[in-house]
XYZ file of C-alpha atoms in Angstrom:
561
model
C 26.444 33.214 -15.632
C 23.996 32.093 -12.585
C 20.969 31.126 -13.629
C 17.631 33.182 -12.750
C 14.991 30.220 -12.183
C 10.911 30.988 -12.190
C 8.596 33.505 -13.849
C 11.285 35.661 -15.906
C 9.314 36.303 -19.146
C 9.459 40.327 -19.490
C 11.654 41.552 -16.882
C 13.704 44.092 -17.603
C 16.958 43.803 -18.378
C 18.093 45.985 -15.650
C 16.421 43.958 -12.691
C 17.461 40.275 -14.442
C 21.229 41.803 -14.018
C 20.025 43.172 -10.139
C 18.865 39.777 -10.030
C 22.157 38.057 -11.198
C 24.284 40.370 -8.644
C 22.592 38.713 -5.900
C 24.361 35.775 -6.307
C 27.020 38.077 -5.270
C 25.921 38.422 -1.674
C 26.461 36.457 1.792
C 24.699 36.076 4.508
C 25.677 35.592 8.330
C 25.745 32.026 9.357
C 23.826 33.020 12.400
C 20.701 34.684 10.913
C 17.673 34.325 8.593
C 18.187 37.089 6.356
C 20.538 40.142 6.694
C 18.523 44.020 6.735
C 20.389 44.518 3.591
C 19.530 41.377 1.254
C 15.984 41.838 2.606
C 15.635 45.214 1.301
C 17.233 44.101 -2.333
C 14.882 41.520 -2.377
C 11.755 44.290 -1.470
C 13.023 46.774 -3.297
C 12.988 44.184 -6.877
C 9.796 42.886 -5.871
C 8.133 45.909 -5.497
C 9.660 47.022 -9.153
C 8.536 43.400 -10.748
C 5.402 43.327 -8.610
C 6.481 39.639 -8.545
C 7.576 37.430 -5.296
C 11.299 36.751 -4.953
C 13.510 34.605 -3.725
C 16.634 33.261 -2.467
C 17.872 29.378 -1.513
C 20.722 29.920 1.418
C 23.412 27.559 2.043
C 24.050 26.935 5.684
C 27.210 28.472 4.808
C 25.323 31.558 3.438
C 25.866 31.596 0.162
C 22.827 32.274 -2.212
C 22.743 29.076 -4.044
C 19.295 29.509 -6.102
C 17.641 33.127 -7.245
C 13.604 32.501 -7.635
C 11.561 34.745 -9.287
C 7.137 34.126 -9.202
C 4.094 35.808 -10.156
C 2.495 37.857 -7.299
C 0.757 35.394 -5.146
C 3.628 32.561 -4.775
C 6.959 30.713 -6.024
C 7.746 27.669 -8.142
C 10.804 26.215 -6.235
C 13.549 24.483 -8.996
C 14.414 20.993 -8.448
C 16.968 20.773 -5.814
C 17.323 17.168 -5.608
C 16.265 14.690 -2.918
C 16.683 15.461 1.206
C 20.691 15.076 2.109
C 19.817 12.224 4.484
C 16.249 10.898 5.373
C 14.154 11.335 8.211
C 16.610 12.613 10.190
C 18.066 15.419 8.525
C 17.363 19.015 7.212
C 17.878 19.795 3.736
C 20.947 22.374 4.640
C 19.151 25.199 2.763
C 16.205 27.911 3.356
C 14.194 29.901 1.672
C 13.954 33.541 2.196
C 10.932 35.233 -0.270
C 8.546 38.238 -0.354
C 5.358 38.540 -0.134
C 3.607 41.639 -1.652
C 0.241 41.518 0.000
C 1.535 41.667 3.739
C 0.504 38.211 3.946
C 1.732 35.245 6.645
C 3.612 32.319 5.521
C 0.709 30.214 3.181
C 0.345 26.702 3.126
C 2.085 26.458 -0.206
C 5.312 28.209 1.820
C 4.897 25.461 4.603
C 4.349 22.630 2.541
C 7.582 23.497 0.404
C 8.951 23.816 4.077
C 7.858 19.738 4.892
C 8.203 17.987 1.380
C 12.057 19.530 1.158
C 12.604 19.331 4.735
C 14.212 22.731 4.242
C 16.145 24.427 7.260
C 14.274 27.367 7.417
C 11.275 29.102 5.550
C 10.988 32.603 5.516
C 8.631 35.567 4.144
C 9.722 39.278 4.224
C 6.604 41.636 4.017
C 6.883 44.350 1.262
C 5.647 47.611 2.221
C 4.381 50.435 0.376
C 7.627 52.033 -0.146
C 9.618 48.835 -1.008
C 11.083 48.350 1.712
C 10.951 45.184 3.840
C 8.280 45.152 6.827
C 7.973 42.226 9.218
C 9.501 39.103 8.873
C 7.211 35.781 9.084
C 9.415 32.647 10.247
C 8.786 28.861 9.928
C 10.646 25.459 10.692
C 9.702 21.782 11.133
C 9.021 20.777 14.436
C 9.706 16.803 15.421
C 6.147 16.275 16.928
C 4.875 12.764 14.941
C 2.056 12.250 17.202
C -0.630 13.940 15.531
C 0.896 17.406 16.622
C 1.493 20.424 13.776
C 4.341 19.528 11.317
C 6.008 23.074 11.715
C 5.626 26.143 14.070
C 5.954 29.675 12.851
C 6.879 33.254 14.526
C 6.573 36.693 13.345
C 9.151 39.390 13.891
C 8.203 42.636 13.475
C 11.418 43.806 11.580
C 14.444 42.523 9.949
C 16.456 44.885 11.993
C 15.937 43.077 15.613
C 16.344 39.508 16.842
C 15.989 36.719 14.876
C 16.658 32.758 15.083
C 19.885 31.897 15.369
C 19.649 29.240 12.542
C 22.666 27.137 13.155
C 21.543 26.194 16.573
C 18.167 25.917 15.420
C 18.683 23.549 13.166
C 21.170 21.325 14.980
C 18.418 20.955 18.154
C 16.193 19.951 15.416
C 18.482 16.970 13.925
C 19.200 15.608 17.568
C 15.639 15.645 18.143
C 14.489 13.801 14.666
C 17.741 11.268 15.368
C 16.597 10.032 18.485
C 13.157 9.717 17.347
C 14.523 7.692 14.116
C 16.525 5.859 16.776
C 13.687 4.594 19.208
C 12.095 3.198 15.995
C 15.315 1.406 15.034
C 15.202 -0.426 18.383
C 11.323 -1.310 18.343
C 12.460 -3.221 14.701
C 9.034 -1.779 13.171
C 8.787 -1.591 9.473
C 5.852 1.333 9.275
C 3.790 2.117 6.317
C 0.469 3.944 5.699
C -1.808 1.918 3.730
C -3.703 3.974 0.405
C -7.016 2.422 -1.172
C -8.712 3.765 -3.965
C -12.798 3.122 -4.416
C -13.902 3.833 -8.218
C -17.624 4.106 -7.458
C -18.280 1.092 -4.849
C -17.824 2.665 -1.503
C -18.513 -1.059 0.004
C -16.358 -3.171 -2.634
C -13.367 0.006 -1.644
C -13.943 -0.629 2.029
C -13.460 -4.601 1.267
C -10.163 -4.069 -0.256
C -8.759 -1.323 2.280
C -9.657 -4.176 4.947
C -7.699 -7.003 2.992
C -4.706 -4.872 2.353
C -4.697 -4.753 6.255
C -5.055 -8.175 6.311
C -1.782 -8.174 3.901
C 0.261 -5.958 5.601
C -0.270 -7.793 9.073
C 0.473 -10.756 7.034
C 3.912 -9.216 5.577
C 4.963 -8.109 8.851
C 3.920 -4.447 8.414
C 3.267 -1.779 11.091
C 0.330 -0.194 9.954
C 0.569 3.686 11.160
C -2.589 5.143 9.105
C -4.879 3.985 6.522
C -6.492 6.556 3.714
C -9.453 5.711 1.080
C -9.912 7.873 -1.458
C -13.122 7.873 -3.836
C -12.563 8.802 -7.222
C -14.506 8.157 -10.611
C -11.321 7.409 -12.175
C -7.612 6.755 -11.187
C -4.944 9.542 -12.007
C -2.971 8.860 -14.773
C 0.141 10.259 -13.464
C 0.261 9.748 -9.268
C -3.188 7.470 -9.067
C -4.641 9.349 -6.522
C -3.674 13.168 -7.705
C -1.136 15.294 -6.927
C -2.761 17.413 -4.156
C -4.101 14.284 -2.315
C -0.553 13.091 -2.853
C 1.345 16.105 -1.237
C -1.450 15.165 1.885
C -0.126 12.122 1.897
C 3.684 12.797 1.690
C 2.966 15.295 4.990
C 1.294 12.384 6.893
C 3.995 10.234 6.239
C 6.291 12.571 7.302
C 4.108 13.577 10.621
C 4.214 9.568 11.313
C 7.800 8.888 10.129
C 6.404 6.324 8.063
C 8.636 3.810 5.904
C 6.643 2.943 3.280
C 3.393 3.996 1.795
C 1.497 0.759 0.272
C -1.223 0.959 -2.506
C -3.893 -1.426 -2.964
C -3.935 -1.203 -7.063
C -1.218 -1.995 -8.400
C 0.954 0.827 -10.065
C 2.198 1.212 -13.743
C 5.756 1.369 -14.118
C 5.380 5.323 -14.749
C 3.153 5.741 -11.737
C 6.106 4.010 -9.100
C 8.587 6.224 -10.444
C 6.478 9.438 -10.149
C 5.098 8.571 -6.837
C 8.561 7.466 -5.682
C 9.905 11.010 -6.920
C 7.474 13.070 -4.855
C 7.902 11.091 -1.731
C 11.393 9.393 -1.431
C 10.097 7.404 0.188
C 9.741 3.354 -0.469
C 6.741 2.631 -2.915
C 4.618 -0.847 -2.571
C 1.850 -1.796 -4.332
C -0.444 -4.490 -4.094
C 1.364 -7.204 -6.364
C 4.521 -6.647 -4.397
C 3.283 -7.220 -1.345
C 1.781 -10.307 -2.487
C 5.143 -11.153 -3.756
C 7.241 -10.024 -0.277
C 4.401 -12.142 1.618
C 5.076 -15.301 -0.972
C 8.749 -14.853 -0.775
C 8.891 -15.017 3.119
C 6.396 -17.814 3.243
C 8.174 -20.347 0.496
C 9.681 -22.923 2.442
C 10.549 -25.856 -0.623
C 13.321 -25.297 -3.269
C 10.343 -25.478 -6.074
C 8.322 -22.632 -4.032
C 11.042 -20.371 -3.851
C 11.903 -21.146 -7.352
C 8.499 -20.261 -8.137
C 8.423 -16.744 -5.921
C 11.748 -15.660 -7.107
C 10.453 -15.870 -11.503
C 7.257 -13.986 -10.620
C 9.399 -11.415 -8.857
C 11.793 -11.034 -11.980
C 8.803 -10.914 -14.349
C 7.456 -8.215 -12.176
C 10.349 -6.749 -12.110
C 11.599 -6.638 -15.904
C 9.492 -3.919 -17.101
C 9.868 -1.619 -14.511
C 13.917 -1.701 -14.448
C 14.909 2.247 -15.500
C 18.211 3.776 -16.261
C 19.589 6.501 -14.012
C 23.585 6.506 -14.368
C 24.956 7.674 -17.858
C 28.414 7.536 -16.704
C 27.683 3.242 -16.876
C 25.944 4.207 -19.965
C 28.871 2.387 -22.407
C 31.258 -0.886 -22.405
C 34.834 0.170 -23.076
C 35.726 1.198 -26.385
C 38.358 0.251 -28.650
C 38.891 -2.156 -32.033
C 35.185 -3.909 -32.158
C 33.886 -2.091 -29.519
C 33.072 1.572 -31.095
C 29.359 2.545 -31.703
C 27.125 3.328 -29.328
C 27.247 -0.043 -27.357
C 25.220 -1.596 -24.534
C 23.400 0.691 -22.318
C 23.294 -0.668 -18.406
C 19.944 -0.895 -18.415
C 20.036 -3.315 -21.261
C 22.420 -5.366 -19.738
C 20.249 -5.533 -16.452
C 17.276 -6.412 -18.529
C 19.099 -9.303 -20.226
C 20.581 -10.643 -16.591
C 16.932 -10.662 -15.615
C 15.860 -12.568 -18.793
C 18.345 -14.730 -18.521
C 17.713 -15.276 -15.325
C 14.042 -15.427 -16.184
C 14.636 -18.711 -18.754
C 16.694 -20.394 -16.720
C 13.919 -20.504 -13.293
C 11.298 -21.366 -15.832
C 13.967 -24.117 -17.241
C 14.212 -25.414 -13.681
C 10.278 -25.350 -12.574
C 9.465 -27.272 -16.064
C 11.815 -30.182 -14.852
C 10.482 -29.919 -11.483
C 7.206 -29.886 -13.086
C 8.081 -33.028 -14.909
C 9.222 -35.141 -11.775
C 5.730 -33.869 -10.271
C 4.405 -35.271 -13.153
C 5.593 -38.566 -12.641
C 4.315 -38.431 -8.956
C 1.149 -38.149 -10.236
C 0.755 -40.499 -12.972
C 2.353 -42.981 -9.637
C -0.682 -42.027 -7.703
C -3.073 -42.795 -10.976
C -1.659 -45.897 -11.547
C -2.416 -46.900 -8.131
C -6.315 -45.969 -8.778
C -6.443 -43.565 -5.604
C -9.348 -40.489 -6.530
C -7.722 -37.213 -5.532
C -9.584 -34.417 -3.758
C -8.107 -30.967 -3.825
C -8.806 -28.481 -1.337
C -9.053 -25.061 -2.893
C -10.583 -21.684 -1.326
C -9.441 -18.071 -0.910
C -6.457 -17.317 1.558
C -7.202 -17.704 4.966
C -10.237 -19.508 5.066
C -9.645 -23.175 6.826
C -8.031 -24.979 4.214
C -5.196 -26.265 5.900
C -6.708 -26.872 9.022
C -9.121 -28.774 7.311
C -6.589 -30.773 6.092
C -4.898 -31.622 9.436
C -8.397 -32.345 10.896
C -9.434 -35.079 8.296
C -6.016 -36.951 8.188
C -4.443 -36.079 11.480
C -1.325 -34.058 10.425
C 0.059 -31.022 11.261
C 0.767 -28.918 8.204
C 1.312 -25.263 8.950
C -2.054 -23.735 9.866
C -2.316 -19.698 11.350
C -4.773 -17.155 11.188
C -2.463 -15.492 8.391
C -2.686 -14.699 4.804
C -0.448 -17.441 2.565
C 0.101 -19.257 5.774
C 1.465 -22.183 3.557
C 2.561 -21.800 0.284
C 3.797 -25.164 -0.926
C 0.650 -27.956 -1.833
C 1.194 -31.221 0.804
C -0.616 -34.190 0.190
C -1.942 -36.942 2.308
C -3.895 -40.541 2.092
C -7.232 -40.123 3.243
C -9.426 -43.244 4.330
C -13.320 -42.642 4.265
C -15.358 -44.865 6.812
C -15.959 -47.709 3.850
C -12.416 -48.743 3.559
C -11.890 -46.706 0.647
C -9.210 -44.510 0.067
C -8.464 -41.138 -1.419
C -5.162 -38.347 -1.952
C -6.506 -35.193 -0.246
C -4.364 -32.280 -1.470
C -4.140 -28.825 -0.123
C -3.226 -26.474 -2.663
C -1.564 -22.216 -2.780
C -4.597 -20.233 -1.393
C -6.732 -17.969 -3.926
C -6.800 -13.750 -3.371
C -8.630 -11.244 -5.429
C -6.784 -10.098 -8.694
C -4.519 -12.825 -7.851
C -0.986 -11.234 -9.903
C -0.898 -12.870 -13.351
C 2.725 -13.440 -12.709
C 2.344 -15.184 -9.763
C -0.492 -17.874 -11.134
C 1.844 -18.347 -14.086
C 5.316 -19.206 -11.438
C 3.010 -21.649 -9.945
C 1.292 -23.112 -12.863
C 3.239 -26.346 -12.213
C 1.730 -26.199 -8.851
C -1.480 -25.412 -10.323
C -1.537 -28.156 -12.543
C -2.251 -30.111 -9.948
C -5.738 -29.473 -9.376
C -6.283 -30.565 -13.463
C -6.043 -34.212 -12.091
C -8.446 -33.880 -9.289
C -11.613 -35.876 -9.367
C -13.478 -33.482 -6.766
C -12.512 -29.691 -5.675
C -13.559 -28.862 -2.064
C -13.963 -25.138 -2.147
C -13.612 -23.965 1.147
C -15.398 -20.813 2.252
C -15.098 -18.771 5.325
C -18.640 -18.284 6.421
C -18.256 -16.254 9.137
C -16.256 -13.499 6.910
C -18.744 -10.962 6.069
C -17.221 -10.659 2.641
C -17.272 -14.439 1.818
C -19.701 -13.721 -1.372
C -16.982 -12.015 -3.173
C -14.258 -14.579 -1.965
C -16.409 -17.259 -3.222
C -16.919 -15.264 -6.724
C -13.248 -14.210 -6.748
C -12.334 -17.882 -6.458
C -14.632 -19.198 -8.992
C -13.324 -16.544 -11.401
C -9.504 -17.950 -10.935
C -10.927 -21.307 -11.372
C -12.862 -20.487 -14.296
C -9.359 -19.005 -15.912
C -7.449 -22.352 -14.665
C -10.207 -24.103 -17.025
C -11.044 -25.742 -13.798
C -14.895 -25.009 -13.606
C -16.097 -28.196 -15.026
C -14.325 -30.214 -11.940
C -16.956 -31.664 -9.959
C -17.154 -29.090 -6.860
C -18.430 -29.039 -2.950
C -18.519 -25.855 -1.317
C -17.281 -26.426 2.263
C -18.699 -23.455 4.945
C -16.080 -23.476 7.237
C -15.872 -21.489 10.762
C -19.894 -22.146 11.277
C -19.272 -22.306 15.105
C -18.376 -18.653 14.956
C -22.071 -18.194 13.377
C -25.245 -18.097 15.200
C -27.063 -21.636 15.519
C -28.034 -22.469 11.709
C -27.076 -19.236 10.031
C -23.904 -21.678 8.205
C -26.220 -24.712 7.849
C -28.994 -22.001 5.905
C -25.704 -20.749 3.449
C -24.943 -24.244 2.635
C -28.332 -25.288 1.884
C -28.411 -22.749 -0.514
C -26.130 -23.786 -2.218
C -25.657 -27.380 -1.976
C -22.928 -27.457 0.058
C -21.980 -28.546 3.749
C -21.029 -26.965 6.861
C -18.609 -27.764 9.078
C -15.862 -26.758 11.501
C -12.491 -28.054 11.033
C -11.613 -26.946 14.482
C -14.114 -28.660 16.371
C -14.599 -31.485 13.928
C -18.547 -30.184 13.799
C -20.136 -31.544 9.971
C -17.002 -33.371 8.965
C -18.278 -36.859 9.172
C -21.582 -35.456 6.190
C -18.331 -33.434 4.737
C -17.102 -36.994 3.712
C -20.044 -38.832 3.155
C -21.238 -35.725 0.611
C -17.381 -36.488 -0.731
C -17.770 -40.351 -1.089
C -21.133 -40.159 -2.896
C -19.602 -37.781 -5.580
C -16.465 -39.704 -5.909
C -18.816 -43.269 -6.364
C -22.276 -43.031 -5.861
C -22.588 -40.637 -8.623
C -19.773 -42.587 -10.981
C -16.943 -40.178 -10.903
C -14.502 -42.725 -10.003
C -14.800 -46.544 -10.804
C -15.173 -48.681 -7.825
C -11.833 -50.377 -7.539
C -10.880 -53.643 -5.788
C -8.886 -52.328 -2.438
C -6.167 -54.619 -0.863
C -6.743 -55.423 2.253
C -3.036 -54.381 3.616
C -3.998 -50.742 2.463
C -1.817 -48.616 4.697
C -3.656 -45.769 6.085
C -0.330 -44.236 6.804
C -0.211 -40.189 5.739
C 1.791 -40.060 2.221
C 3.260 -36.863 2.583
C 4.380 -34.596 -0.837
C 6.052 -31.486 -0.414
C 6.135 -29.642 -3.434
């Protein structure tokens, strides 16, 4: 027997078998709705005082019966679109409405989150039987243009789309628009931020997931920030705000929508089911930006663990017919689900990276305790992402390490031999840059790489002073340092960029706070930059004054991680 889906609790048992015989019935291929399954469908809404309503193949067979309450529908779960962007779902929905109503947004949203062929609404009229027909379809506009168009009909009984030929000019039209983003090679997304409370600390973050997304190679298409006192449980953002969202993606033919908190394992999959389309949050872009950006074996080592640990507990089972290993003598029982075997690859996979980084971590080791043995003071160069660091670098010991206006521009630390104007010598390191909420997976990958900074004699924190946000860099770097154990290192905050400041607006900051200010583009404050350096290192006691030979090379030592 067919199933009857929606509001059936006390219908008679006379209209549920009216409503089982429409199964029964076929429509035209050419046509919305026949004159006679429109008047079966008035005629048992009038009786139920309830909407109904029918899914119809493109074939025109009645694939679903709905029945509602008198204002709209619940639709059953028919599964995800047949295709993507550029195809209709192959069925519409033909309905009543009892209050000689139009087509309501809850009709046309069903019409744009299923990407149905057709949506249609058949007025009832006093006497049950149908009245005018309301008509709407998706229209490929994507340029801030209406999602769908409607038309009203006064009757069932005249003209009405010839569906077919409707919806075939309609799948051309979304292929070639599918197609001239192909060629242009964009990857699109819509960027989501959520502020709980802080309007200005939610702006911050909506402007740094830009930053991230230009970073990762991302086409941003729209942004949304959404102010909430607390996150949903269930799609972060709510379900209404959501079903927004979903329709803007659709209007934009986005790829990808990317959040800026990062997403339970429950919230991906619920999100992901509502949409189809691909889900991001912030740790994963981190991750895709780390992953691009690893250039050494140890780096992508590194990337590749934090993305399994990411990964592990959000793997999900969806296939029960790979739900078993074969049967047999020692085999019976309820055996080992897929999913459990994918979580132990992963695992295994897991120890055997974290196998691999220890002994790389080990022959680092031994580099180092080189270095110490030689009596050179180290200086480490730390900051948040995008603020100088490596230019710095290059400036101060002529290189030419990797420097762009680009979040994670390098990933992997490089060291050099730095001479200070007294014939003394340091290692100046460059080290992973800092974010906000760095992902705990990620700082425990590159502990190894971490663990350099534990032998540095002095941290140079670098700060962007002309980013107007450079207060909560600063704090979110401290904070990383502080969980690194790292915030008893002797420290000099380095202002960086002051030539895009006015005249002594950097030099004021650094004051302040007992730093220095400099440009490493220009070379403006480096030469107090490493006289503030040397008196820490000696003046102070730091670092025992050490007999230097005088063949010192002042070569660049060069250690890729």
């Amino acid at each position: 027997m067919n199933e009857i889906f929606g509001n059936t609790l006390g219908l008679k048992s006379s209209h549920m078998q009216r409503l089982q015989n429409t199964y029964r019935r076929r429509v035209g291929t050419g046509e919305v709705v026949t004159a006679e399954l429109a008047r079966h469908l008035t005629e048992l809404s009038k009786e139920t005082k309830r909407q109904v309503g029918v899914l119809i193949s493109r074939k025109g067979e009645i694939e679903h019966v709905i029945v509602g309450n008198a204002h709209k529908l619940e639709l059953p779960d028919i599964g995800r679109a047949r295709a993507g962007q550029a195809r209709l779902r192959g069925l519409r929905l033909v309905h009543t409405h009892l209050h000689d109503e139009p087509l309501t947004k809850d009709d046309l949203t069903d019409l744009a989150l299923l990407r149905l062929d057709v949506v249609a609404a058949i007025n009832v009229l006093d006497d049950g039987l149908p009245g005018a027909l309301h008509v709407g379809h998706l229209v490929p506009e994507g340029d801030g243009g209406s999602l769908w168009t409607t038309e009203t009909f006064r009757d069932v009984y005249g003209d009405q789309p010839h569906v077919p030929e409707l919806c075939a000019s309609l799948e051309d039209e979304f292929a070639r628009k599918v197609s001239a983003k192909r060629v242009r090679g964009q990857t699109t997304a819509i960027l989501v931020s959520v502020g709980l409370g802080d309007r200005y600390s939610a702006e911050w973050s909506q402007s740094e997931l830009r930053e991230l997304a230009r970073t990762a190679g991302l086409t941003v298409l729209d942004e949304v920030l959404q102010m909430r006192r607390e996150v949903d449980p269930r799609y972060l953002i709510g379900r209404g705000k959501l079903d927004d969202l979903v329709l803007r993606s659709m209007q934009l033919m986005a790829d990808m929508i990317v959040f800026d908190k990062n997403l339970s394992p429950s919230q991906a999959r619920h999100i992901a089911d509502v949409t189809s389309l691909k889900i991001l949050d912030r740790t994963q872009l981190i991750l895709d930006i780390f992953a691009q950006r690893a250039q050494s074996a140890e780096g992508k080592l590194q990337v590749e663990l934090a993305q399994l640990r990411y990964l592990l507990p959000r793997l999900a089972g969806s296939d029960d017919s790979l739900s078993r290993l074969a049967g047999g003598i020692g085999g019976r029982g309820p055996g080992e689900t897929k999913l459990e075997i994918d979580r132990r690859r992963v695992r295994e996979r897991i120890n055997s990276l974290e196998r691999k980084i220890d002994q790389l971590g080990n022959d680092r080791a031994v580099r180092r305790s080189k270095r110490n043995r030689e009596g050179l003071p180290i200086i480490s160069i730390v900051g948040y992402t995008n603020a100088g660091k490596s230019t710095l670098l290059n400036r101060l010991t002529k290189s030419s390490v990797l420097a762009e206006n680009a979040l994670f521009a390098t990933l992997d630390p490089t060291s050099r031999r730095l001479r200070f104007p007294r014939e003394r010598e340091v290692i100046i390191t460059d080290t992973v840059g800092f974010i906000r909420d760095l992902p705990p997976d990620l700082v425990t990958a590159f502990r190894a790489t971490l663990d350099e900074l534990a032998d540095a004699d002095l941290l140079l924190h670098v700060i962007d002073a002309a980013d107007p946000d450079q207060q909560n860099q600063t704090h979110a770097v401290e904070r990383i340092l502080g969980e690194l154990n790292l915030m008893e290192k002797p420290r000099l905050k380095v202002f960086n960029k002051a030539d895009a400041l006015p005249p002594m607006q950097a030099e004021n900051l650094a004051r302040v706070s007992n730093g220095v200010a400099i440009s490493a583009t220009s070379g403006e404050g480096l030469q107090e930059l490493l006289a503030r350096a040397e008196r820490v290192l000696w003046s102070e006691g730091k670092v025992a004054e050490l007999p230097r030979p005088a063949s010192a090379a002042p070569e660049a030592e060069h250690d890729v991680a």
